[in-house]
Coordinates of C-alpha atoms in Angstrom, one line a residue:
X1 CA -18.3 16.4 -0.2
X2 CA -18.7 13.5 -2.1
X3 CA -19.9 10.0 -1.2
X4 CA -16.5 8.5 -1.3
X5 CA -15.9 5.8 0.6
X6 CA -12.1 4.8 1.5
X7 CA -11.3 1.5 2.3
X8 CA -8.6 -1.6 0.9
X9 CA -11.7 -3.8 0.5
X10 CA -11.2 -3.8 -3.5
X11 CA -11.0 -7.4 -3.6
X12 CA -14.2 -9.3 -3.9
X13 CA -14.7 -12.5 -1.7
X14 CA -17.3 -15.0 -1.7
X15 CA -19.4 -14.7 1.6
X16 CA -17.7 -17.9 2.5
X17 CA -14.7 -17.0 2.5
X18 CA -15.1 -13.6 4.6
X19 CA -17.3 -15.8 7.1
X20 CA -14.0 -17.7 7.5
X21 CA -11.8 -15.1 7.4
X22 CA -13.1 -13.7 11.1
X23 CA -12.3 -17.1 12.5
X24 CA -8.6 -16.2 13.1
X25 CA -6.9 -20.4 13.1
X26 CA -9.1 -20.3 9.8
X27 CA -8.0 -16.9 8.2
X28 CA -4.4 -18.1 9.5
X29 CA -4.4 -21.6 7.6
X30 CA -6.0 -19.7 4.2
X31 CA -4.0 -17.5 4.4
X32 CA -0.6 -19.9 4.7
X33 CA -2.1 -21.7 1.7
X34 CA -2.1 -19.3 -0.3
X35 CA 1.1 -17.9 0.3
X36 CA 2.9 -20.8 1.5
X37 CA 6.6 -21.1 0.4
X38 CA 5.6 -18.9 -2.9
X39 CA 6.1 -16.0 0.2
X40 CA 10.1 -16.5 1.0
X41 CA 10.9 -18.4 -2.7
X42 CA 13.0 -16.2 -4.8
X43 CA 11.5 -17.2 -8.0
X44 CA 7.9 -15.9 -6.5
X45 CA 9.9 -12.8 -5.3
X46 CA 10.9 -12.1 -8.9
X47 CA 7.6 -11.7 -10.0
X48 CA 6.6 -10.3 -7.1
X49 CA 9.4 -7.3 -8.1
X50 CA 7.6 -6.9 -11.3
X51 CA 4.4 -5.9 -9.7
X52 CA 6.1 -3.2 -7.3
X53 CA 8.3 -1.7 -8.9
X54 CA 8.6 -0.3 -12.4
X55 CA 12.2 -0.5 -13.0
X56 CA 13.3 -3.4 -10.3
X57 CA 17.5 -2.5 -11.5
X58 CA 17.2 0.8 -9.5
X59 CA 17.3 -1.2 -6.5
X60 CA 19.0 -3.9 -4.6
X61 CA 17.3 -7.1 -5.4
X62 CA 19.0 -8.7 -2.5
X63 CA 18.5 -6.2 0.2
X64 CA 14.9 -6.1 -1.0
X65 CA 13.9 -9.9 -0.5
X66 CA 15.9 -10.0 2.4
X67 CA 14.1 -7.2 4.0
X68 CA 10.7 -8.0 2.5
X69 CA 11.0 -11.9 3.7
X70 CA 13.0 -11.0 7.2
X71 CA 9.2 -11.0 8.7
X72 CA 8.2 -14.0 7.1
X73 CA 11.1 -16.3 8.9
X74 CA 9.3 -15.4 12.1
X75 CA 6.6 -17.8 13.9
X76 CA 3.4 -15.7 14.0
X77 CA 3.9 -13.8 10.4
X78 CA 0.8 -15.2 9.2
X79 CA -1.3 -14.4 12.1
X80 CA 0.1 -11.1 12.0
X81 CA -0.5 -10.7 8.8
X82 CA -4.3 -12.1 8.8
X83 CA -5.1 -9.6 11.5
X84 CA -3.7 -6.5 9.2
X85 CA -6.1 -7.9 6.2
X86 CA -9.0 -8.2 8.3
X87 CA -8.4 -4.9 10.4
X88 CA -8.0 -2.7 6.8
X89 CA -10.3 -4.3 4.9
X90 CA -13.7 -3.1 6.4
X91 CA -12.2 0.1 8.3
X92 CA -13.4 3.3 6.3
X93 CA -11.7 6.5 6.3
X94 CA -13.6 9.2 4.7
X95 CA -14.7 10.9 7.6
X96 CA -11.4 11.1 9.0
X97 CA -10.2 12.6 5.6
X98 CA -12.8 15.1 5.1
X99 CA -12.3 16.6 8.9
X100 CA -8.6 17.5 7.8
X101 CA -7.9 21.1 7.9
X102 CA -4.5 21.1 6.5
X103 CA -2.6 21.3 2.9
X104 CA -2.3 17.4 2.4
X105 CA -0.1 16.0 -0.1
X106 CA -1.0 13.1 -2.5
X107 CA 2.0 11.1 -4.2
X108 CA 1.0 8.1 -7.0
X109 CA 3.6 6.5 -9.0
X110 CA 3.0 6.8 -12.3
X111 CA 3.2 3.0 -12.5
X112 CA 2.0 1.6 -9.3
X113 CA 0.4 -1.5 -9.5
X114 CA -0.6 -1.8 -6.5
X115 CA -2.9 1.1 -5.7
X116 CA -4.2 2.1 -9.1
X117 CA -4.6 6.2 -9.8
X118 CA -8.5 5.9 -9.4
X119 CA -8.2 5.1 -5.7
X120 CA -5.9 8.0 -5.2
X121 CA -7.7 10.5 -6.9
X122 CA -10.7 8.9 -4.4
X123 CA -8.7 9.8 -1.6
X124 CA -7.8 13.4 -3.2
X125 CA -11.6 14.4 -3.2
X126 CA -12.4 13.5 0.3
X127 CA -9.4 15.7 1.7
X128 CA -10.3 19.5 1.1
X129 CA -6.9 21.1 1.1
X130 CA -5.2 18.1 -1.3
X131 CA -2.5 18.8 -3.6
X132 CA -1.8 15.5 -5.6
X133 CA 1.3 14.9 -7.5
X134 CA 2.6 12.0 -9.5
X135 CA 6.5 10.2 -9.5
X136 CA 7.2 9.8 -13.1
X137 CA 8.1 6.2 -14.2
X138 CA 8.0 4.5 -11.1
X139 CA 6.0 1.8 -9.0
X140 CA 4.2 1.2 -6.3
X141 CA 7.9 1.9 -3.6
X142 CA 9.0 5.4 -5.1
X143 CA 11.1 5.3 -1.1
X144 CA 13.2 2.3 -2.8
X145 CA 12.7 3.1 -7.1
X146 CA 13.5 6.8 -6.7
X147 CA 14.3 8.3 -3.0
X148 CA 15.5 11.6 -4.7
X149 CA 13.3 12.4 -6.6
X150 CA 10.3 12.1 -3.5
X151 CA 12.1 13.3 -1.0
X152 CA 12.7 16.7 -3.6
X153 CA 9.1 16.5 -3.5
X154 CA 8.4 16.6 -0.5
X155 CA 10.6 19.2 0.4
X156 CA 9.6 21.3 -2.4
X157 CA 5.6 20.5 -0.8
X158 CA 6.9 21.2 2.6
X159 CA 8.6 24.5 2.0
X160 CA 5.7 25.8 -0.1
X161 CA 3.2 25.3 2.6
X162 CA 5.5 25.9 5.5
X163 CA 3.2 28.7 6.8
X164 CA -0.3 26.6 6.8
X165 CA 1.7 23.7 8.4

């Protein structure tokens, strides 16, 4: 098997900055500055559309920020959110995908921006029985961009390895 390791920890920090990070009021007052009011300002979302999806008009801009923000109107959502970061960002999974003994399938957007191909073909060589398929012309939310066309997919997946599941 090869020596992949799978983790979120793509982003480079300074040593500081990690050091900080695991002092949670810390992590919790970086992490509001940061985001701030950029986090629940339409204008920010906007952009923030570009990035996740590849054709934004497929979906509901509305419903979207609302349901992407709802969290963020909550006291505690940066905490919350801190602790995800730091819980993700040093745990590695390969041994837990190279012990599965199952037909596994692998969907990529064929414009997601937010976990780039690489990393899922990564995770495709540490899972032995991996079948990896891409969504045509969509980003990083193929469950919001194009529901249909995973969900045929899946079921298509599903009913060709019925037996082995």
């Amino acid at each position: 098997a090869p020596a992949t390791r799978l983790t979120l920890s793509r982003v480079r920090l300074p040593s500081l900055v990690l050091f900080l990070f695991k002092i949670p009021i810390i992590a919790s007052v970086l992490f509001f500055m940061a985001m701030g009011k950029k986090a629940t300002c339409r204008a920010s979302f906007e952009k923030v559309l570009e990035r996740y999806y590849f054709d934004s008009s497929r979906v509901d801009c509305d419903d979207v920020f609302y349901g992407y923000t709802r969290p963020m109107r909550h006291s505690g959502w940066v905490r919350g959110a801190v602790e995800i970061v730091r819980a993700m960002r040093d745990y590695d999974s390969s041994d837990d995908a190279r012990r599965l003994d199952i037909p596994v399938l692998i969907l990529n957007a064929s414009h997601d921006k937010i976990v780039p191909r690489p990393e899922v073909e990564n995770l495709q060589k540490c899972i032995p029985h991996a079948e990896f398929q891409t969504i045509s012309d969509c980003g990083h939310n193929p469950h919001e961009e194009k529901p249909d066309v995973l969900l045929g997919m899946i079921d298509d997946w599903l009913k060709r390895n019925q037996k082995a599941l």
